[in-house]
XYZ file of C-alpha atoms in Angstrom:
664
model
C -68.347 12.084 -34.877
C -65.421 13.113 -32.737
C -62.626 14.557 -34.854
C -59.964 13.916 -32.182
C -59.464 10.331 -33.355
C -59.804 8.251 -36.488
C -63.510 7.970 -37.204
C -65.252 4.670 -37.843
C -68.158 4.213 -40.247
C -70.110 1.230 -41.477
C -70.202 0.480 -45.200
C -73.022 -1.887 -46.194
C -73.930 -3.155 -49.637
C -75.475 -6.012 -51.523
C -72.869 -7.935 -53.465
C -73.617 -7.530 -57.201
C -72.550 -11.134 -57.829
C -74.212 -13.122 -55.030
C -76.764 -10.566 -53.716
C -75.374 -11.225 -50.240
C -75.185 -8.367 -47.740
C -71.699 -7.169 -46.893
C -70.791 -5.147 -43.807
C -67.533 -3.411 -43.046
C -66.662 -1.304 -40.037
C -63.934 0.905 -41.488
C -61.884 3.790 -40.177
C -61.683 7.044 -42.128
C -59.937 7.934 -44.452
C -61.204 5.235 -46.820
C -59.970 4.659 -50.360
C -62.399 2.917 -52.709
C -61.265 1.399 -55.987
C -60.413 -1.627 -58.070
C -56.645 -1.731 -57.415
C -55.398 0.094 -54.342
C -51.926 -1.381 -53.978
C -50.324 1.805 -55.308
C -51.732 4.988 -53.795
C -50.756 8.604 -54.602
C -47.957 9.969 -52.439
C -50.055 12.359 -50.356
C -52.489 9.527 -49.504
C -49.915 6.739 -49.146
C -48.256 8.688 -46.315
C -51.463 8.529 -44.269
C -53.042 5.514 -42.584
C -55.754 4.735 -45.124
C -58.368 1.962 -45.107
C -58.748 0.273 -48.467
C -62.054 -1.094 -49.817
C -61.612 -3.035 -53.052
C -64.587 -3.037 -55.451
C -63.814 -5.583 -58.142
C -65.478 -4.314 -61.307
C -64.169 -2.870 -64.542
C -66.667 -0.020 -64.066
C -64.658 1.009 -60.992
C -61.429 2.947 -61.488
C -58.217 1.784 -59.859
C -58.449 4.590 -57.307
C -62.027 5.739 -57.626
C -62.924 7.793 -54.568
C -61.780 8.851 -51.103
C -63.970 9.202 -48.016
C -62.329 11.597 -45.574
C -63.048 13.751 -42.531
C -62.777 17.497 -43.112
C -64.032 20.445 -41.037
C -66.097 18.182 -38.777
C -67.847 16.630 -41.782
C -67.605 13.338 -43.617
C -66.846 14.028 -47.279
C -66.352 11.964 -50.412
C -64.094 13.061 -53.256
C -64.043 11.650 -56.773
C -60.425 10.890 -57.698
C -60.862 11.595 -61.418
C -62.613 8.287 -61.955
C -63.816 7.262 -65.392
C -67.483 6.655 -64.472
C -67.887 9.006 -61.506
C -69.908 8.555 -58.339
C -73.593 8.996 -57.496
C -74.837 10.084 -54.075
C -78.507 9.189 -53.544
C -78.892 8.939 -57.315
C -77.288 12.310 -58.086
C -73.897 12.651 -59.757
C -71.415 14.339 -57.448
C -67.731 15.189 -57.698
C -67.094 16.219 -54.105
C -69.786 16.373 -51.461
C -70.547 16.148 -47.751
C -72.025 12.793 -46.706
C -74.743 12.211 -44.150
C -75.337 8.979 -42.270
C -77.587 6.783 -44.398
C -76.464 8.172 -47.768
C -76.173 5.752 -50.690
C -72.893 5.884 -52.649
C -73.047 4.335 -56.126
C -69.750 3.289 -57.686
C -70.113 1.066 -60.745
C -72.495 -1.798 -59.839
C -72.016 -1.208 -56.090
C -74.629 0.649 -54.011
C -72.958 1.308 -50.667
C -74.836 2.644 -47.652
C -72.650 4.600 -45.237
C -73.755 4.966 -41.615
C -72.184 6.080 -38.363
C -73.051 6.984 -34.808
C -76.429 5.757 -33.578
C -77.242 4.300 -36.984
C -74.566 1.661 -36.407
C -76.079 0.289 -33.238
C -78.564 -1.856 -35.116
C -78.390 -2.395 -38.858
C -80.673 -4.504 -40.987
C -77.700 -5.346 -43.184
C -76.271 -8.001 -40.875
C -74.002 -10.693 -42.287
C -76.259 -13.431 -40.879
C -79.142 -12.620 -43.147
C -82.424 -14.468 -43.141
C -83.552 -17.416 -45.189
C -86.679 -19.502 -45.586
C -85.550 -23.105 -45.990
C -87.005 -25.841 -48.146
C -88.317 -28.561 -45.866
C -85.931 -31.559 -46.198
C -88.835 -34.033 -46.257
C -91.617 -32.263 -48.143
C -89.399 -29.988 -50.301
C -91.882 -27.178 -49.684
C -90.947 -23.815 -48.220
C -90.819 -23.892 -44.433
C -91.398 -20.280 -43.406
C -91.216 -21.131 -39.694
C -87.946 -23.041 -39.858
C -85.728 -22.234 -36.904
C -82.502 -23.198 -38.599
C -80.649 -25.641 -40.771
C -81.232 -29.321 -39.948
C -78.123 -31.109 -38.725
C -76.343 -33.552 -41.009
C -75.895 -36.220 -38.337
C -78.698 -37.177 -35.969
C -77.768 -37.833 -32.354
C -80.614 -39.912 -30.916
C -78.262 -42.612 -29.620
C -74.904 -44.139 -30.509
C -76.542 -47.241 -32.040
C -79.113 -45.174 -33.938
C -76.690 -42.578 -35.302
C -76.854 -42.051 -39.058
C -74.758 -41.594 -41.067
C -72.703 -44.039 -38.981
C -69.627 -43.035 -36.937
C -67.383 -44.326 -39.747
C -68.448 -41.251 -41.761
C -67.368 -38.809 -39.079
C -63.591 -38.520 -39.411
C -61.928 -40.523 -42.204
C -61.399 -39.130 -45.689
C -62.173 -42.599 -47.075
C -64.624 -45.200 -45.789
C -64.387 -48.941 -46.161
C -67.005 -50.850 -48.160
C -66.817 -53.584 -45.550
C -67.968 -51.157 -42.852
C -70.867 -50.063 -45.008
C -72.003 -53.589 -45.885
C -71.766 -54.754 -42.254
C -74.099 -51.940 -41.144
C -77.078 -54.143 -41.935
C -78.660 -51.423 -44.099
C -79.559 -51.635 -47.771
C -76.596 -51.005 -50.107
C -76.838 -50.540 -53.874
C -74.079 -49.906 -56.400
C -74.443 -47.762 -59.517
C -72.220 -46.178 -62.152
C -73.835 -42.717 -62.405
C -75.648 -40.958 -59.588
C -77.089 -37.460 -59.673
C -78.222 -35.826 -56.446
C -81.158 -33.429 -56.434
C -83.435 -34.957 -59.102
C -84.442 -31.466 -60.224
C -84.077 -29.903 -63.654
C -80.265 -29.925 -63.397
C -80.277 -33.667 -62.671
C -82.841 -34.259 -65.399
C -80.704 -32.537 -68.043
C -77.658 -34.569 -66.972
C -79.604 -37.850 -67.124
C -81.089 -36.882 -70.498
C -77.600 -36.297 -71.878
C -76.314 -39.581 -70.427
C -79.110 -41.458 -72.164
C -78.456 -39.691 -75.486
C -74.734 -40.465 -75.142
C -75.518 -44.190 -74.879
C -75.773 -44.953 -71.145
C -78.588 -47.375 -70.351
C -81.167 -46.613 -67.667
C -79.991 -49.419 -65.370
C -76.653 -47.632 -64.851
C -78.199 -44.328 -63.654
C -79.947 -43.199 -60.466
C -81.434 -39.765 -59.844
C -81.880 -39.274 -56.117
C -84.228 -36.627 -54.784
C -87.500 -35.794 -53.081
C -89.812 -34.841 -55.977
C -90.838 -37.411 -58.572
C -91.180 -34.745 -61.273
C -87.870 -32.949 -61.903
C -89.596 -29.593 -62.364
C -91.839 -29.795 -59.254
C -89.971 -27.275 -57.114
C -89.366 -24.901 -60.028
C -93.024 -25.080 -61.028
C -94.159 -24.330 -57.483
C -91.808 -21.335 -57.244
C -93.195 -20.060 -60.556
C -96.789 -20.389 -59.377
C -96.013 -18.772 -56.024
C -94.292 -15.830 -57.721
C -97.362 -15.302 -59.899
C -96.215 -16.981 -63.103
C -99.135 -19.270 -64.000
C -98.799 -21.925 -66.680
C -100.144 -19.617 -69.385
C -97.556 -16.905 -68.630
C -94.066 -16.756 -70.093
C -90.802 -17.611 -68.380
C -87.632 -15.576 -68.690
C -85.908 -18.104 -70.933
C -84.572 -18.293 -74.459
C -86.476 -19.882 -77.350
C -83.814 -22.531 -78.008
C -82.991 -23.148 -74.343
C -84.922 -26.416 -74.072
C -84.233 -28.744 -71.102
C -85.947 -31.536 -73.035
C -83.913 -31.072 -76.240
C -80.136 -30.605 -76.207
C -80.133 -29.697 -79.910
C -82.405 -26.686 -79.385
C -84.344 -27.363 -82.601
C -87.212 -27.182 -83.001
C -87.136 -24.409 -80.449
C -90.061 -23.442 -78.240
C -91.006 -20.708 -80.705
C -91.171 -23.180 -83.606
C -93.212 -25.614 -81.523
C -95.619 -22.925 -80.372
C -95.978 -21.674 -83.934
C -96.741 -25.220 -85.139
C -99.447 -25.670 -82.498
C -100.936 -22.307 -83.468
C -101.036 -23.392 -87.112
C -102.850 -26.600 -86.160
C -105.442 -24.426 -84.419
C -105.635 -22.181 -87.517
C -104.158 -19.208 -85.631
C -101.940 -18.024 -88.441
C -101.139 -14.553 -87.101
C -100.129 -15.930 -83.696
C -97.784 -18.413 -85.390
C -96.185 -15.727 -87.545
C -95.880 -13.431 -84.510
C -93.889 -15.979 -82.492
C -91.461 -16.629 -85.339
C -91.126 -12.911 -86.041
C -90.148 -12.285 -82.415
C -87.259 -14.752 -82.658
C -86.126 -13.300 -85.972
C -86.342 -9.623 -84.952
C -85.589 -9.678 -81.211
C -84.640 -7.551 -79.405
C -84.312 -4.582 -81.769
C -87.502 -4.797 -83.829
C -89.593 -7.029 -81.600
C -89.992 -7.998 -77.976
C -87.808 -10.942 -76.922
C -89.576 -14.289 -77.263
C -89.872 -16.451 -74.151
C -91.811 -19.732 -73.787
C -94.972 -20.297 -71.794
C -94.392 -22.103 -68.490
C -96.967 -24.787 -69.266
C -95.346 -25.583 -72.611
C -91.967 -26.069 -70.936
C -93.368 -28.471 -68.318
C -95.329 -30.422 -70.952
C -92.168 -30.784 -73.051
C -90.208 -32.100 -70.057
C -93.027 -34.588 -69.350
C -92.667 -35.919 -72.887
C -88.909 -36.390 -72.455
C -89.426 -37.984 -69.015
C -91.355 -40.792 -70.669
C -88.980 -41.075 -73.633
C -85.808 -41.608 -71.585
C -87.441 -43.707 -68.833
C -86.937 -41.240 -65.960
C -89.281 -43.206 -63.701
C -86.938 -46.207 -63.880
C -83.972 -44.094 -62.764
C -85.633 -41.867 -60.161
C -85.341 -42.874 -56.511
C -86.872 -41.068 -53.568
C -84.362 -40.037 -50.937
C -82.659 -37.221 -49.044
C -78.858 -37.355 -49.060
C -77.224 -36.845 -45.671
C -73.527 -37.274 -46.411
C -71.019 -38.130 -49.140
C -67.668 -39.817 -48.551
C -64.891 -41.217 -50.699
C -64.483 -44.985 -50.512
C -61.251 -46.928 -50.268
C -61.852 -48.519 -53.705
C -61.993 -45.224 -55.619
C -65.735 -44.607 -55.556
C -68.189 -42.644 -53.378
C -70.493 -43.700 -50.563
C -73.766 -41.819 -50.212
C -75.736 -42.113 -46.989
C -79.377 -41.185 -47.523
C -82.786 -41.368 -45.917
C -85.636 -42.769 -47.971
C -88.207 -42.670 -45.235
C -91.114 -40.320 -44.530
C -92.217 -38.423 -41.436
C -93.865 -41.567 -40.076
C -91.425 -44.194 -41.285
C -87.649 -43.962 -41.010
C -85.692 -45.947 -43.569
C -82.017 -45.443 -44.285
C -79.708 -46.820 -46.938
C -76.442 -46.443 -48.833
C -75.519 -45.986 -52.470
C -72.054 -46.637 -53.904
C -71.375 -44.713 -57.123
C -68.484 -44.282 -59.549
C -69.503 -40.799 -60.654
C -71.537 -38.145 -58.863
C -73.335 -35.123 -60.275
C -74.425 -32.569 -57.668
C -77.430 -30.538 -58.819
C -78.996 -29.674 -55.487
C -80.454 -26.311 -56.530
C -81.346 -23.555 -54.093
C -81.630 -24.697 -50.448
C -83.495 -21.562 -49.367
C -84.998 -18.272 -50.440
C -83.691 -14.987 -49.142
C -85.828 -13.020 -46.747
C -84.907 -9.457 -45.855
C -83.609 -9.307 -42.271
C -85.950 -6.533 -41.098
C -88.938 -8.511 -42.384
C -87.694 -11.695 -40.740
C -87.264 -9.772 -37.475
C -90.857 -8.567 -37.771
C -92.183 -12.100 -38.347
C -90.204 -13.546 -35.468
C -91.474 -10.854 -33.121
C -95.138 -10.857 -34.185
C -95.574 -14.387 -35.602
C -97.469 -12.675 -38.416
C -96.882 -14.833 -41.505
C -99.864 -13.480 -43.443
C -99.171 -9.759 -43.870
C -95.442 -10.018 -44.602
C -94.577 -12.636 -47.228
C -91.881 -13.603 -49.660
C -92.871 -13.619 -53.327
C -91.762 -17.264 -53.569
C -94.081 -18.349 -50.758
C -97.665 -19.336 -51.532
C -99.553 -16.064 -51.089
C -102.502 -16.074 -53.500
C -104.724 -15.107 -50.570
C -103.130 -11.647 -50.658
C -104.603 -10.935 -54.086
C -107.951 -12.474 -53.152
C -108.155 -10.218 -50.088
C -107.150 -7.196 -52.163
C -109.862 -8.039 -54.670
C -112.480 -8.100 -51.899
C -111.371 -5.244 -49.651
C -108.735 -3.230 -51.515
C -105.579 -2.066 -49.791
C -101.967 -1.073 -50.297
C -98.998 -3.350 -50.984
C -95.352 -2.507 -50.330
C -92.958 -4.295 -52.727
C -89.254 -4.768 -51.978
C -86.882 -5.642 -54.826
C -86.968 -4.597 -58.476
C -86.115 -7.638 -60.552
C -88.134 -10.052 -62.656
C -90.238 -11.306 -59.725
C -91.153 -7.770 -58.633
C -92.284 -7.074 -62.215
C -94.570 -10.098 -62.163
C -96.023 -9.151 -58.754
C -96.855 -5.685 -60.095
C -98.531 -7.273 -63.108
C -100.652 -9.527 -60.867
C -101.731 -6.535 -58.773
C -102.557 -4.634 -61.969
C -104.800 -7.522 -63.043
C -106.452 -7.572 -59.597
C -107.227 -3.854 -59.875
C -109.654 -4.648 -62.697
C -111.950 -6.111 -60.035
C -111.176 -3.522 -57.365
C -109.469 -0.239 -58.321
C -108.949 0.640 -54.641
C -105.561 -1.063 -54.617
C -102.289 0.815 -54.414
C -98.625 -0.135 -54.688
C -95.640 1.435 -52.977
C -92.398 0.216 -54.501
C -89.556 0.714 -52.048
C -86.052 0.899 -53.519
C -82.819 1.629 -51.691
C -81.777 4.362 -54.113
C -82.638 5.851 -57.519
C -81.276 4.163 -60.635
C -80.567 6.925 -63.164
C -78.352 4.773 -65.425
C -77.672 1.117 -66.016
C -74.610 -1.028 -65.464
C -71.963 -0.574 -68.099
C -69.482 -3.022 -69.622
C -67.077 -1.505 -72.130
C -69.319 0.365 -74.615
C -72.512 -1.466 -73.690
C -74.875 0.064 -71.150
C -78.192 -1.304 -69.933
C -81.348 0.658 -70.559
C -83.079 2.141 -67.488
C -86.659 3.371 -67.209
C -88.480 4.370 -64.010
C -85.491 3.028 -62.041
C -85.824 -0.474 -63.541
C -82.747 -1.840 -65.295
C -83.709 -3.833 -68.380
C -82.061 -6.846 -69.964
C -83.887 -9.645 -71.862
C -82.399 -12.371 -69.658
C -80.581 -12.478 -66.340
C -77.214 -12.281 -68.150
C -76.085 -10.792 -71.461
C -76.783 -13.263 -74.250
C -73.088 -13.624 -75.128
C -72.553 -15.266 -71.704
C -74.310 -18.403 -72.908
C -72.158 -19.250 -75.896
C -70.488 -16.138 -77.268
C -67.329 -14.180 -76.649
C -68.173 -13.496 -73.003
C -68.249 -17.225 -72.245
C -64.753 -17.732 -73.682
C -63.527 -14.655 -71.832
C -64.821 -15.948 -68.485
C -63.386 -19.419 -69.036
C -59.898 -18.012 -69.631
C -60.058 -15.547 -66.716
C -58.488 -16.032 -63.300
C -60.496 -15.746 -60.089
C -60.041 -11.987 -59.680
C -60.931 -11.312 -63.314
C -64.004 -13.535 -63.018
C -65.197 -11.592 -60.013
C -64.918 -8.349 -61.956
C -66.606 -9.718 -65.084
C -69.525 -11.326 -63.264
C -70.096 -8.168 -61.221
C -70.317 -6.150 -64.446
C -72.559 -8.591 -66.295
C -74.843 -9.445 -63.390
C -77.073 -7.361 -61.153
C -80.800 -7.012 -60.674
C -82.597 -6.669 -63.986
C -85.983 -7.342 -65.525
C -87.086 -8.033 -69.085
C -88.152 -5.078 -71.235
C -91.689 -6.331 -71.847
C -94.014 -3.700 -73.214
C -96.989 -4.639 -71.021
C -94.919 -4.309 -67.836
C -93.484 -0.961 -68.859
C -96.938 0.319 -69.845
C -98.299 -0.809 -66.479
C -95.653 1.185 -64.590
C -96.263 4.272 -66.747
C -100.003 4.004 -66.197
C -99.610 3.488 -62.449
C -97.339 6.508 -62.058
C -99.664 8.630 -64.167
C -102.821 7.602 -62.264
C -101.151 7.620 -58.853
C -101.885 4.063 -57.703
C -98.214 3.089 -58.169
C -95.568 5.088 -56.302
C -91.807 4.699 -55.918
C -90.087 5.526 -52.639
C -86.367 5.517 -51.904
C -84.655 4.978 -48.604
C -83.102 2.654 -46.084
C -85.442 0.606 -43.898
C -84.984 1.073 -40.170
C -87.736 -1.212 -38.876
C -91.169 -2.686 -39.588
C -93.945 -2.636 -36.999
C -97.618 -3.503 -36.687
C -99.946 -0.636 -35.765
C -103.670 -1.406 -35.498
C -104.429 -3.320 -38.702
C -101.601 -1.790 -40.728
C -97.919 -2.415 -41.330
C -95.653 0.578 -40.722
C -92.295 0.627 -42.499
C -89.907 3.253 -41.136
C -87.384 4.467 -43.679
C -84.724 7.137 -43.804
C -85.792 9.062 -46.889
C -83.146 11.104 -48.687
C -85.533 13.804 -49.832
C -86.691 14.672 -46.329
C -83.380 13.868 -44.564
C -85.428 12.310 -41.773
C -87.297 9.158 -40.901
C -90.728 8.778 -42.486
C -93.181 5.919 -42.302
C -95.101 4.058 -44.986
C -98.471 2.560 -44.062
C -99.509 -0.551 -45.976
C -101.665 -3.667 -45.649
C -99.130 -6.133 -47.036
C -95.389 -6.337 -47.697
C -94.051 -8.626 -50.426
C -90.331 -9.400 -50.454
C -89.201 -10.068 -54.054
C -85.440 -10.189 -53.446
C -84.723 -13.727 -54.638
C -83.197 -17.122 -53.864
C -80.155 -18.219 -51.868
C -77.508 -20.725 -53.056
C -74.840 -20.268 -50.375
C -73.282 -23.720 -49.919
C -73.153 -23.182 -46.155
C -76.956 -23.043 -46.098
C -77.168 -26.595 -47.483
C -76.441 -29.198 -44.768
C -75.147 -31.664 -47.358
C -72.806 -29.256 -49.138
C -71.642 -27.664 -45.896
C -70.717 -31.105 -44.556
C -68.864 -31.969 -47.777
C -66.922 -28.701 -47.833
C -66.061 -28.917 -44.149
C -65.082 -32.589 -44.121
C -62.781 -32.382 -47.137
C -61.709 -28.766 -46.626
C -62.844 -27.914 -50.149
C -61.944 -24.499 -51.545
C -64.734 -22.060 -52.345
C -64.560 -19.439 -55.063
C -64.851 -15.687 -54.508
C -68.653 -15.953 -54.457
C -68.571 -18.530 -51.661
C -69.700 -21.322 -54.011
C -68.058 -24.607 -54.983
C -64.793 -24.161 -56.877
C -65.018 -26.187 -60.091
C -62.842 -26.698 -63.159
C -63.881 -25.613 -66.632
C -65.488 -29.063 -66.938
C -67.383 -28.426 -63.671
C -65.479 -31.111 -61.788
C -64.718 -30.639 -58.093
C -61.140 -31.716 -58.643
C -60.290 -32.002 -54.927
C -62.927 -34.771 -54.675
C -61.365 -36.966 -57.380
C -60.945 -40.491 -56.033
C -58.806 -42.631 -58.329
C -61.047 -42.843 -61.418
C -64.090 -41.548 -59.509
C -65.218 -37.971 -60.157
C -67.736 -35.508 -58.746
C -69.243 -32.714 -60.826
C -71.470 -29.843 -59.746
C -74.105 -27.818 -61.570
C -76.375 -24.840 -61.057
C -76.218 -21.853 -58.756
C -73.853 -23.653 -56.360
C -71.098 -23.082 -58.986
C -71.679 -19.354 -59.582
C -68.335 -17.598 -59.811
C -66.767 -20.379 -61.862
C -66.182 -20.690 -65.628
C -69.791 -20.008 -66.637
C -72.001 -17.069 -65.729
C -75.564 -18.234 -66.408
C -75.227 -21.452 -64.412
C -78.813 -21.530 -63.116
C -80.493 -20.986 -66.502
C -81.903 -23.786 -68.653
C -79.124 -23.324 -71.185
C -76.542 -23.113 -68.409
C -77.689 -26.446 -66.964
C -77.434 -28.011 -70.429
C -73.979 -26.562 -71.010
C -72.751 -27.850 -67.644
C -74.093 -31.348 -68.296
C -72.523 -31.493 -71.750
C -69.124 -30.342 -70.478
C -69.211 -32.909 -67.664
C -70.249 -35.738 -69.979
C -67.615 -34.833 -72.551
C -65.063 -35.029 -69.733
C -66.384 -38.438 -68.673
C -66.386 -39.699 -72.261
C -62.761 -38.598 -72.685
C -61.820 -40.723 -69.658
C -63.686 -43.722 -71.139
C -66.365 -43.900 -68.470
C -68.598 -47.001 -68.765
C -71.357 -46.930 -71.359
C -70.589 -43.448 -72.675
C -70.090 -42.987 -76.390
C -68.871 -39.808 -77.994
C -71.483 -38.328 -80.286
C -70.341 -38.131 -83.877
C -72.351 -35.883 -86.223
C -74.086 -38.989 -87.593
C -74.913 -40.414 -84.150
C -76.143 -37.024 -82.989
C -78.439 -36.758 -86.017
C -79.773 -40.250 -85.384
C -80.495 -39.406 -81.742
C -82.217 -36.205 -82.824
C -84.475 -38.196 -85.161
C -85.349 -40.472 -82.226
C -86.200 -37.394 -80.170
C -88.300 -35.985 -83.005
C -90.261 -39.239 -83.308
C -90.492 -39.694 -79.517
C -88.565 -42.974 -79.564
C -86.352 -44.202 -76.751
C -82.604 -43.416 -77.061
C -81.934 -47.177 -76.836
C -83.968 -48.096 -79.907
């Protein structure tokens, strides 16, 4: 740096709410804190850059990065929770380019000079998109498909009438010569979120002929099941879900634990049955948290599919655009054709429920750069891609795997490698983390448990987020408060399962599992090996890690701008987004700006993260969203909906228990 002028550094971090990469080019001195509108006198007199970190674990004025004696320094400003530099608690210290500054849930990488010329933490990060026709992961996708095709003026679809007006005329739609159907309730996505909404509609009295679920997969759990299998969660393994969080049963009883115990009793496995019930009773203090087997969840949904008549309501199609109509409803332009046959149509609906799910999975930018340069899609993979061949090759020839990410998926990948080592012990794992994790996130007096740099929590959010005090607190909060609360409650965690923790302990003890810390500079191919260059804090220099495979376990992406449909909707109607860049919804999950006379649009799932509910993409979160939306519709006397009295609810539960249709 040149001390003759204000110095500029780059601050890069992964947002603790959305997991998106943030980049700031900021001039020193830099104040970091939660509320920086009132600075101390000696600082306020200087030209200071302000970086707001919205978390209750961050003090109002937490730290100052300054330039002193030709060195970049950071000073703790008497903060409550302190600062960590490369995992070590520091009060005042000299920073080096590439250091990791931990303040609350934020892990900020500071770089300057040559390190700023090319950073892997670019704002345009990489994704692997779901193919819009097959719904499978398209690892070679070059970008997001356009919403409007441009083959010719006469062949354009959606038609030109969809391009500019805020409302479209039914006459224009009917004179297009294409198929037009009208329906009361339409849900877009036809995944688990849509399924839960349809299930609730049926239980609340709506007949099947008034509902359409529009999507690509006939089974609502198809995409979720494939992601589970790809990330090494076979049907016999357990999901990270609560016992009473049942997509097929809004009452939650009998829960998955009760059902599994009953099946064990029928097979005369008494101790297994008692063990499952004991887990629910004693979790998490005296017993490991109970979670259901993946296969049992899918079988239960299959049963409910038949009971409510899902096949009658499901319709194959890919939605291209949504517009308000002049008569207070919504026009949906969709394609119901295949690769070989193009067929387009319209739906007119009174009420829409958007449950589109994740449009893509995240892929670390340095790994995407490697794949684009080498066209090597076999050695570097995402955990959500089909990659069973990796474990088969390891079983035959051995090798070393580099894992990126340290959440639930990374835990499962490690477990699969551990199982593969039974057939070939010549398999090693290098787990690359950006920085050490000496302590867990803290909210008030609660602090997460950390072991071997993994942060443990039974589910992806504290349990009180689902239906306890934290849910009420988030509902009442304003946008800024919600950002702070979700940052504190969220973050990358894994479940504290004994077998996983024992595996890590064994691997560290025997040496086949190693943890490395550092910032990735690049990934290259050398001979038959992958070389990952990292700036390691212990050596204060660049080192390289040689492996046979790299598995990216960093997660999914729900940015609305990644979805062509949602991006078109937001752009066309200038819809507001919340602080997380997702759809802004009311406490009833309505997109209020899209209200059209009596017509309403609701949204569910990860596309609403940052709103009134934290665990929006969980099974229980999808149920809660559907119930809130339907209660809102029932209050406005929407057609066919009946409020559930205690007696009616009990009667519907008996029908569910006896596998009878809701209409009987």
